[in-house]
mmCIF file of C-alpha atoms in Angstrom:
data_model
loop_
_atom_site.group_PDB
_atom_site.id
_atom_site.type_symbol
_atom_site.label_atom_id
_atom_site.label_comp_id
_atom_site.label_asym_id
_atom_site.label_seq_id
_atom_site.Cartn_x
_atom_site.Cartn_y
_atom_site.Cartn_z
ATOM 1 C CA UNK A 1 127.380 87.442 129.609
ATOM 2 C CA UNK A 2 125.016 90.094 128.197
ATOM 3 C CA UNK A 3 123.109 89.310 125.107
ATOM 4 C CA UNK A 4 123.608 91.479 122.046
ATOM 5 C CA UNK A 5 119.620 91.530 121.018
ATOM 6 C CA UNK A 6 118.436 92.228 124.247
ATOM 7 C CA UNK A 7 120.588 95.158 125.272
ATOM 8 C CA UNK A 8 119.421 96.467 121.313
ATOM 9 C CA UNK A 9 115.922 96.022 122.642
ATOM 10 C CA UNK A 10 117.003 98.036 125.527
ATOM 11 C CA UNK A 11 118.375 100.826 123.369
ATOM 12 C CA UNK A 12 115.022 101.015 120.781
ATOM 13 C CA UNK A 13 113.446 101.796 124.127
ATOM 14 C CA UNK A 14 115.550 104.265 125.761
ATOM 15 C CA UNK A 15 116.026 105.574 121.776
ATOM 16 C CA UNK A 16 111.960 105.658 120.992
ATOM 17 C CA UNK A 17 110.864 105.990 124.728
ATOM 18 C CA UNK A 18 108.234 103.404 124.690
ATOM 19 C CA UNK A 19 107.795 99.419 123.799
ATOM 20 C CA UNK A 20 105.087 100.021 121.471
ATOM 21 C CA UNK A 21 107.775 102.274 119.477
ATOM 22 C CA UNK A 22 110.868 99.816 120.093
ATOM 23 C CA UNK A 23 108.496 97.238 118.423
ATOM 24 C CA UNK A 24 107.391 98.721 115.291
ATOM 25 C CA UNK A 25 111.641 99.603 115.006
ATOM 26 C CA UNK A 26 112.645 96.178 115.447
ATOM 27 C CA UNK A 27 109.697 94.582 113.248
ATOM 28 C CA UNK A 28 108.464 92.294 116.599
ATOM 29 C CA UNK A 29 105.333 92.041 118.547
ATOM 30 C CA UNK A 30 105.332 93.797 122.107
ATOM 31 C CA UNK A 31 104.978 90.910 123.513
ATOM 32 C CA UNK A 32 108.307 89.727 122.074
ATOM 33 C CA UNK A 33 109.746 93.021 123.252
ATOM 34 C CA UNK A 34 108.198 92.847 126.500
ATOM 35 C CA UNK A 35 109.901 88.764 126.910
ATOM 36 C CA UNK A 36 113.424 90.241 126.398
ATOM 37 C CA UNK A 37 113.290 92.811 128.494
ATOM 38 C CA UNK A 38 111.808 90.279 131.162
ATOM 39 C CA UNK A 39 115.581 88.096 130.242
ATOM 40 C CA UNK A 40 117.769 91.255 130.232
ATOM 41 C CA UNK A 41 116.543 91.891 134.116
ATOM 42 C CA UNK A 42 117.169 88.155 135.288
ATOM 43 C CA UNK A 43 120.733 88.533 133.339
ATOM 44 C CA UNK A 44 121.674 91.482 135.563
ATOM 45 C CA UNK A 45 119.355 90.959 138.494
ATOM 46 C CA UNK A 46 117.880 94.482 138.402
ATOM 47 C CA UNK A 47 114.968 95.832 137.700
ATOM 48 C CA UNK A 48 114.656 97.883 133.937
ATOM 49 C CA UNK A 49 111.339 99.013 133.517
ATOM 50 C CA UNK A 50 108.523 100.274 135.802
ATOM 51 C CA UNK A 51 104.834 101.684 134.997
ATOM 52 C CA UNK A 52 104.469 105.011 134.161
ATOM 53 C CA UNK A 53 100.841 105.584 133.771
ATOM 54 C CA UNK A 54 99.484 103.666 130.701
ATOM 55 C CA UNK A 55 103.322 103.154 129.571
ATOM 56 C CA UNK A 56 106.731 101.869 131.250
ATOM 57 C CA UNK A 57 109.770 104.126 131.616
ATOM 58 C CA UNK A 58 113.575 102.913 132.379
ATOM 59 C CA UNK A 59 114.701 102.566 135.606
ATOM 60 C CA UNK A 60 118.174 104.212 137.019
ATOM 61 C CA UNK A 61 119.697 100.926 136.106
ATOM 62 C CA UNK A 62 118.377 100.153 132.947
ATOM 63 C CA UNK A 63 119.505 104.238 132.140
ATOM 64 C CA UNK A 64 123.122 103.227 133.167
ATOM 65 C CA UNK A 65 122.790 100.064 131.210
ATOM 66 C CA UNK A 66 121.083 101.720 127.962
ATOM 67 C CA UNK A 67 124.494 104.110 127.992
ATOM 68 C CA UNK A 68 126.713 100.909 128.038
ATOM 69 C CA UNK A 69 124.180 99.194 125.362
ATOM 70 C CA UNK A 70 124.426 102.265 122.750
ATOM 71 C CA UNK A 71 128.708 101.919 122.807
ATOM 72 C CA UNK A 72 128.357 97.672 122.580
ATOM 73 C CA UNK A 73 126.391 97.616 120.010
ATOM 74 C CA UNK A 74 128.620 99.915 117.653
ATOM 75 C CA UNK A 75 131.495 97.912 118.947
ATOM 76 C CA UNK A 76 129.420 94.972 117.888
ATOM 77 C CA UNK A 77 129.146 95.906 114.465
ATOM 78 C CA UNK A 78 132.756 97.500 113.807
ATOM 79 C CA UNK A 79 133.968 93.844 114.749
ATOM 80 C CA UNK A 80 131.364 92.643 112.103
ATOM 81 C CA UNK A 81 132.911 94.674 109.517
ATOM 82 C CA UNK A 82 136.249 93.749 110.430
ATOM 83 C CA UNK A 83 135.207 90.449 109.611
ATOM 84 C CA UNK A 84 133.349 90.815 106.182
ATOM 85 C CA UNK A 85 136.382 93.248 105.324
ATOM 86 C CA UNK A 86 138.740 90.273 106.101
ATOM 87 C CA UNK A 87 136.773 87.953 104.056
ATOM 88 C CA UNK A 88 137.106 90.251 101.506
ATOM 89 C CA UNK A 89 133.880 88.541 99.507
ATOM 90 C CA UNK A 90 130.755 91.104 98.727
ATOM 91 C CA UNK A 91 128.254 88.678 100.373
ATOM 92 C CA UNK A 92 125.177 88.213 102.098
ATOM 93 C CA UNK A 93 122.372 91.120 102.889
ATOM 94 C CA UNK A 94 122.423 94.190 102.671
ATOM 95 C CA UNK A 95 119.078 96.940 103.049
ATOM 96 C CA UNK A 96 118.910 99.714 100.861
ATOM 97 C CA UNK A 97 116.380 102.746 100.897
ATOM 98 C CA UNK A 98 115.647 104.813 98.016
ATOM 99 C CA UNK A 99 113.437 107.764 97.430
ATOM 100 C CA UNK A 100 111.600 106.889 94.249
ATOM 101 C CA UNK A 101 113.026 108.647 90.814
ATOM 102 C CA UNK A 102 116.310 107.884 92.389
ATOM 103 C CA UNK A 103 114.930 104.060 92.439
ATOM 104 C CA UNK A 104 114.256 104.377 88.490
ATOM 105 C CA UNK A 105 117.177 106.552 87.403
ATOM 106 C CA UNK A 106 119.862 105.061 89.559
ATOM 107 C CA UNK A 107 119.671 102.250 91.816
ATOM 108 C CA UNK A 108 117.820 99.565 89.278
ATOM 109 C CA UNK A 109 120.766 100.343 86.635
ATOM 110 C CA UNK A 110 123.273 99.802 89.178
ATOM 111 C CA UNK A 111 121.953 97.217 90.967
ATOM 112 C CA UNK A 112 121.995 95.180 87.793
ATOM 113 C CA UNK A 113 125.704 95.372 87.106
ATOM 114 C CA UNK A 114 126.086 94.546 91.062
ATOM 115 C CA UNK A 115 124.176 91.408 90.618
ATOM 116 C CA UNK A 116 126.284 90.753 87.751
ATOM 117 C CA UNK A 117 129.880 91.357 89.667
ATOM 118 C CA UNK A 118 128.840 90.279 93.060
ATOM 119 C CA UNK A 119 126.319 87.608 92.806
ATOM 120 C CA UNK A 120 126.440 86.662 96.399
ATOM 121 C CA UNK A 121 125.337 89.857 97.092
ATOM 122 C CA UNK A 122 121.735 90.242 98.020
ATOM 123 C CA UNK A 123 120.553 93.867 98.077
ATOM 124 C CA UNK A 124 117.040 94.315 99.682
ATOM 125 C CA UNK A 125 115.273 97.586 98.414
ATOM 126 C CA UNK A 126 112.282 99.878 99.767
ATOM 127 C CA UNK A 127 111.252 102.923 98.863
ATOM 128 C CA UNK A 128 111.502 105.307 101.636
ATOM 129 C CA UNK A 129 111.084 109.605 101.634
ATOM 130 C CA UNK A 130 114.923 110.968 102.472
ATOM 131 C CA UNK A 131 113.663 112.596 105.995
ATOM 132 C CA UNK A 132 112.470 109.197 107.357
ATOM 133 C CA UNK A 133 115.255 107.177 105.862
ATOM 134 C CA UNK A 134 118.047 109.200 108.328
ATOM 135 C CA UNK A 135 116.710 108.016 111.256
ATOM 136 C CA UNK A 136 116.229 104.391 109.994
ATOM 137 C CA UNK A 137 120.134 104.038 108.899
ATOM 138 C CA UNK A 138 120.716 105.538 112.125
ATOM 139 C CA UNK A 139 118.704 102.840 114.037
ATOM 140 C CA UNK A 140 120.285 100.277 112.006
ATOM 141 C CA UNK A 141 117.162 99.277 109.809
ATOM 142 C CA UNK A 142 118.506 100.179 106.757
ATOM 143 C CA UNK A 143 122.632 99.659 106.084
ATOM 144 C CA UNK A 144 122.101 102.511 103.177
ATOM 145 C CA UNK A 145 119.796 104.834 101.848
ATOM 146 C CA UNK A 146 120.311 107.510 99.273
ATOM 147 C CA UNK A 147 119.016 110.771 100.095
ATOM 148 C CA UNK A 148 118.577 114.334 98.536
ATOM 149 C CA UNK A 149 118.595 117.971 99.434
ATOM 150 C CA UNK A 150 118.339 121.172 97.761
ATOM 151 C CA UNK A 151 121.296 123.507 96.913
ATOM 152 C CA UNK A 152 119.524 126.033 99.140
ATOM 153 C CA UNK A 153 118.009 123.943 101.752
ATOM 154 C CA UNK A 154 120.634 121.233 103.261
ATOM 155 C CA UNK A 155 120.163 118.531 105.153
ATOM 156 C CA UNK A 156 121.139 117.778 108.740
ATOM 157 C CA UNK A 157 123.421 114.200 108.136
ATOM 158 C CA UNK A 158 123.298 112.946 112.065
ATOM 159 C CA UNK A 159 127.075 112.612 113.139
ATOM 160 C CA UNK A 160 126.913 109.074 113.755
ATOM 161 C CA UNK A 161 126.442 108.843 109.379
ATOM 162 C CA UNK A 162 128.741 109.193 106.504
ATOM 163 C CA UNK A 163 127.786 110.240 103.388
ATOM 164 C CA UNK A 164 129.451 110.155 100.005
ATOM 165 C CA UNK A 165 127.772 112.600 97.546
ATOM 166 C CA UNK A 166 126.766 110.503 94.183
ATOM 167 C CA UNK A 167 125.358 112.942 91.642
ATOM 168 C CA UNK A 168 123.903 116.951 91.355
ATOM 169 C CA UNK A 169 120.177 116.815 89.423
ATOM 170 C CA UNK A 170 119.121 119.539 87.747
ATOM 171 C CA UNK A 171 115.307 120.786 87.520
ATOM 172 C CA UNK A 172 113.775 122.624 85.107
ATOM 173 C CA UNK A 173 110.316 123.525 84.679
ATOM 174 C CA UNK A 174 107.540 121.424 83.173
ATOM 175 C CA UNK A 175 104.559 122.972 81.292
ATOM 176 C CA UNK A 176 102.154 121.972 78.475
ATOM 177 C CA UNK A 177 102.821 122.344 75.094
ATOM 178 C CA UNK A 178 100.683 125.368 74.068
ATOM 179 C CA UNK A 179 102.300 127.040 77.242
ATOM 180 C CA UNK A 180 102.872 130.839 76.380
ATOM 181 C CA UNK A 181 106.388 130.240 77.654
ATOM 182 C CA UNK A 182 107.039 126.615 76.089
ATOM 183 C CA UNK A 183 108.956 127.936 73.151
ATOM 184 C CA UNK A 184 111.739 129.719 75.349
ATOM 185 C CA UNK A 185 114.786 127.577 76.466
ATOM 186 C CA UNK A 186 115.417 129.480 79.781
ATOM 187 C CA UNK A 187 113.089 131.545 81.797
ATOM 188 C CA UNK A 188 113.711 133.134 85.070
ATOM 189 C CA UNK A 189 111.575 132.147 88.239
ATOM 190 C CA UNK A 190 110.111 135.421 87.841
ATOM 191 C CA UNK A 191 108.492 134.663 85.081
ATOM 192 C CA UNK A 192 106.434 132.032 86.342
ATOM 193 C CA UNK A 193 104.901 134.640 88.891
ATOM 194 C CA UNK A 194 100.983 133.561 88.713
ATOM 195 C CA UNK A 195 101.261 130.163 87.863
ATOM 196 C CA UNK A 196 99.125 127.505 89.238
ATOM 197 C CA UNK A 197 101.790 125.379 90.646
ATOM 198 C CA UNK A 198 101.519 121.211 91.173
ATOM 199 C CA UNK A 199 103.538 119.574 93.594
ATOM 200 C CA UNK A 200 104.694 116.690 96.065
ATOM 201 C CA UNK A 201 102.086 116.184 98.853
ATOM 202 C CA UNK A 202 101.783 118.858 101.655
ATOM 203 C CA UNK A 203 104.263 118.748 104.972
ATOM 204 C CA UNK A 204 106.710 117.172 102.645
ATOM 205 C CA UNK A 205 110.755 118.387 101.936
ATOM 206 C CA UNK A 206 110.116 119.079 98.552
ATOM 207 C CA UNK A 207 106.918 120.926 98.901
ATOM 208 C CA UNK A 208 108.364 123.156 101.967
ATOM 209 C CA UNK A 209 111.557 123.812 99.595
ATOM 210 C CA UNK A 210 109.671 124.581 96.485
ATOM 211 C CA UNK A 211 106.892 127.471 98.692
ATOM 212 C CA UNK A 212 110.505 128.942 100.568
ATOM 213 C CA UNK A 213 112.417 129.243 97.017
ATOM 214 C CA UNK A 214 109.019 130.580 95.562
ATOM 215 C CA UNK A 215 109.259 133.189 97.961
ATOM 216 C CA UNK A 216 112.421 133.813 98.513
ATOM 217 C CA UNK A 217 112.304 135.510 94.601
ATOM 218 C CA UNK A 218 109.249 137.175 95.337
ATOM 219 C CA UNK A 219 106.373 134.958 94.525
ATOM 220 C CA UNK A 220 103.328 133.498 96.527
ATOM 221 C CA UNK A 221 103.096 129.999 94.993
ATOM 222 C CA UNK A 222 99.239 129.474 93.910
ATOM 223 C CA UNK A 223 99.126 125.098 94.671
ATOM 224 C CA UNK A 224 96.959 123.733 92.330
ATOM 225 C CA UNK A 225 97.321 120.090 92.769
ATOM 226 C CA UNK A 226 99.546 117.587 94.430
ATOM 227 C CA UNK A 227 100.964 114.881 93.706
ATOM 228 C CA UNK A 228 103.663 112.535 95.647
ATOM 229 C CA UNK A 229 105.124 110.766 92.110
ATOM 230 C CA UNK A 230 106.809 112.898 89.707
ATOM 231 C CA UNK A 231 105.360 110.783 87.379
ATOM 232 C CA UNK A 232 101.856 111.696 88.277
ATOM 233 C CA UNK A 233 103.016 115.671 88.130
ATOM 234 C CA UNK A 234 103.804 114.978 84.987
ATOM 235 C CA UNK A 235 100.857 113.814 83.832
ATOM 236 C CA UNK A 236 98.784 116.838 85.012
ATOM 237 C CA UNK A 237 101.195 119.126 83.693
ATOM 238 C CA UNK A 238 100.223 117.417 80.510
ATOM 239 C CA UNK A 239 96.384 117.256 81.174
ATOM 240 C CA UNK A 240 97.440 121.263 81.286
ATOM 241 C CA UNK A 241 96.246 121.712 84.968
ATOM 242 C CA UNK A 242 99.187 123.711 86.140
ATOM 243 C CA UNK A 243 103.471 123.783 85.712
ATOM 244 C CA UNK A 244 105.774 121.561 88.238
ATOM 245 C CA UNK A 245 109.520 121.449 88.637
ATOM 246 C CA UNK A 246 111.294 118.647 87.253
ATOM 247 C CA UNK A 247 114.297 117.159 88.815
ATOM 248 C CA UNK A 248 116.384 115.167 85.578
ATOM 249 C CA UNK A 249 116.736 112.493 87.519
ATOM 250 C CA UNK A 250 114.210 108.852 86.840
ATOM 251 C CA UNK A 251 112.265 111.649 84.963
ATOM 252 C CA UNK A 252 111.657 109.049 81.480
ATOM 253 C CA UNK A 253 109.439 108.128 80.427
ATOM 254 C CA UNK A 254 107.744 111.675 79.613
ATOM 255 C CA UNK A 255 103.844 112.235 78.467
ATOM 256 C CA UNK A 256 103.263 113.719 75.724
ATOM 257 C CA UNK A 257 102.081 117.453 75.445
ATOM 258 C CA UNK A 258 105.324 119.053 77.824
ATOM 259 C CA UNK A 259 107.801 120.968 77.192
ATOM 260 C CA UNK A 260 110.548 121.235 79.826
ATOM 261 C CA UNK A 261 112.490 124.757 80.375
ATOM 262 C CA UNK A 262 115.809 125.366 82.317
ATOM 263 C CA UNK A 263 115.481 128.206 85.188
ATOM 264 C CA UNK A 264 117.245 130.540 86.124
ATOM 265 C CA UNK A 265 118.889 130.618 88.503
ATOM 266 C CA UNK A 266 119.725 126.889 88.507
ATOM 267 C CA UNK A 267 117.928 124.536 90.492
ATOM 268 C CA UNK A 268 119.667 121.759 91.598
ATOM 269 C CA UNK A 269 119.195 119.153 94.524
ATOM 270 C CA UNK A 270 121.896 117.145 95.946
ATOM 271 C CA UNK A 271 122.113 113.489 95.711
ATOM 272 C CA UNK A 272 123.783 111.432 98.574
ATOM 273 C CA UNK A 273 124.478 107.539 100.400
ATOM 274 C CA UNK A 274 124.859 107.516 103.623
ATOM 275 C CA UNK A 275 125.370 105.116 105.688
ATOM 276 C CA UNK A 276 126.796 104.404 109.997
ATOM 277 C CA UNK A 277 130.121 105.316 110.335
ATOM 278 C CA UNK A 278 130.568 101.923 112.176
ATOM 279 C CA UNK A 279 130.269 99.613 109.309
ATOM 280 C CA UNK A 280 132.440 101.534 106.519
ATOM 281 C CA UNK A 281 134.484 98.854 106.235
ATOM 282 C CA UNK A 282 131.998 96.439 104.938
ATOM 283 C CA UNK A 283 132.788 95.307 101.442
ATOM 284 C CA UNK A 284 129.111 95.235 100.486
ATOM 285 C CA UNK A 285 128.292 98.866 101.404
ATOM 286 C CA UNK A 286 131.620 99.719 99.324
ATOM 287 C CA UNK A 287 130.465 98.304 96.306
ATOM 288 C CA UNK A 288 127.454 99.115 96.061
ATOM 289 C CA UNK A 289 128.500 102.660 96.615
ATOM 290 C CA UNK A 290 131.146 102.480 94.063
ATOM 291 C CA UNK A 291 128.215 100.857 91.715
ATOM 292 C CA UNK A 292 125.573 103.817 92.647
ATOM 293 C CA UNK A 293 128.508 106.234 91.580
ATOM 294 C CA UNK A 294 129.164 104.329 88.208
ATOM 295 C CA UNK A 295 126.117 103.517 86.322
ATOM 296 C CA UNK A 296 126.285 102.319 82.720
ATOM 297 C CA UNK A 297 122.855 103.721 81.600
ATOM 298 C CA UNK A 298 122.622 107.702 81.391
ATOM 299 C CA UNK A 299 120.933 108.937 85.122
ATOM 300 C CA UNK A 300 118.827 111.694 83.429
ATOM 301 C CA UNK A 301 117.181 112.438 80.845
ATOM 302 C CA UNK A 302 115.765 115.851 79.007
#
C-alpha cells in the first residue's frame, strides 16, 4: 500500500523540481525529505531519483508515479471533507493567510465572533502578500487566504482554487493637511500630475498597479519613498514627504495632519477567499467564510 506523505513528498518535488525546494514547502529538513523518498522506492521497488549534476531529477517511474500522486492526494482530501462535512462540527485546524490591512480590518473582527460560535475551531493566521499566498493554498500550506486585486489589474485564480469575493475597498488619496488640494472632496488623477508619490516596496502588485494606472491617465509617477505598511505611508504622508493612495480597508487608526480625497475615477481593489476546490465541503472553511463575509465591526473607515 502506498503511503499518503510520501507520494506528497514525491509531488513537492516533481511540483518545485528539487529537494531543497520540496523541503522548505513541507517545513522538513532534506534529510527528512531525502529518507522518504529512500521508503517510497523500496515500496514500489523502482528507482525515483537520480543525480543530475549538483541536484537529483525524477526518474521515468517516479514521473509516472508523481502523475498518479497529484490525483491521490486530491482524492485524499475530498474523502477528508466528506468526513468533517459528515461530522457536521466546525473543528480542529485550519491555516489562514492574510495580507495585512485585511488582517486589521477584517479577519481579527471575524475571527472573534468565530471563536465565539465555533470554539473548537482553531484558526492559525500569517500574514502573507496575495501573489505568494496562491501558490501556497495551491500546495496545500494554507487551507485559505484572502487575496486582493485591482478593478483594472485582475488576478490569475489557478483552476484548481475557488474563490468567493468578500468585499470592494475603495481608495482615495492621502495628503497633508496644508495640501493645496486638501480642501477639495474629489479630485481627478490628473490633478495629482507632479506629485511626489509614496508607495508599497518596489517589484510588488501594488506598486506595479499604482506606476501602470499612473500612466495609463497620462502621468509619470515621481516615487518618493516606499513603504510596505500602509500604516507607515501614512505616516510620511503626514511628516508631508509626499501623497499615497489609501485603500478604506484596516486604514484606522489615522495620524494626524491628513486629509483623505476620493478620485476620480474610482479606485477600487477587489477583495477575495480562496481556497482548493477539493476541500469545499469542509465545515471549517464554510464558516469562516461565511464569518469573513459578516463582520460585526464596520471594515473601513474614512
Amino acid at each position: 500500500m502506498l503511503n499518503l506523505e510520501r507520494l506528497r513528498v514525491l509531488h513537492s518535488i516533481a511540483t518545485h523540481g528539487s529537494v531543497t525546494a520540496a523541503a522548505d514547502v513541507l517545513h522538513v529538513s532534506t534529510s527528512a525529505i531525502s529518507q522518504q523518498m529512500d521508503k517510497l522506492e523500496r515500496e514500489v521497488g523502482q528507482q525515483l531519483l537520480e543525480r543530475s549534476g549538483r541536484g537529483v531529477r525524477l526518474t521515468g517511474a517516479a514521473e509516472r508515479l508523481a502523475a498518479h500522486a497529484e490525483r491521490m492526494l486530491s482524492l485524499a482530501e475530498r474523502a477528508e471533507a466528506d468526513l468533517e462535512a459528515y461530522r457536521g462540527t466546525v473543528s480542529g485546524r485550519l491555516t489562514l493567510g492574510t495580507f495585512a490591512t485585511a488582517a486589521r480590518g477584517l479577519v481579527a473582527p471575524a475571527m472573534r465572533d468565530l471563536r465565539l460560535e465555533h470554539p473548537q475551531l482553531r484558526v492559525e493566521l500569517e500574514e502573507v502578500e496575495p501573489h505568494l499566498a496562491l501558490p501556497r493554498v495551491t500546495r496545500g500550506d494554507l487551507d485559505l487566504a484572502i487575496v486582493q486585486d485591482w478593478f483594472n489589474e485582475p488576478a490569475i485564480v489557478p483552476d484548481a482554487l475557488t474563490k468567493k469575493a468578500l468585499l470592494d475597498d475603495v481608495a482615495d488619496v492621502a495628503v497633508p493637511e496644508e495640501h493645496p488640494l486638501a480642501a477639495r472632496g474629489v479630485v481627478d488623477l490628473k490633478d495629482l500630475d507632479g506629485e511626489p508619490w509614496i508607495t508599497w516596496s518596489d517589484g510588488w502588485i501594488c506598486t506595479e498597479w499604482l506606476r501602470d494606472t499612473l500612466r495609463v491617465h497620462g502621468i509619470e509617477p515621481d516615487i518618493s519613498c516606499m513603504a510596505a505598511e500602509h500604516q507607515t505611508q501614512l505616516a510620511l504622508v503626514s511628516a508631508g514627504l509626499g501623497i499615497a493612495i489609501s485603500p478604506r480597508l484596516g486604514r484606522d487608526p489615522v495620524p494626524a495632519g491628513i486629509r483623505f480625497i476620493e478620485i476620480r475615477p474610482r479606485l477600487v481593489r477587489h477583495i477575495y477567499a480562496v481556497w482548493r476546490t477539493d476541500a469545499s465541503r469542509r465545515p471549517s472553511i464554510r464558516a469562516v467564510v461565511q464569518g469573513l463575509l459578516n463582520p460585526t465591526v464596520p471594515l473601513s473607515g474614512q
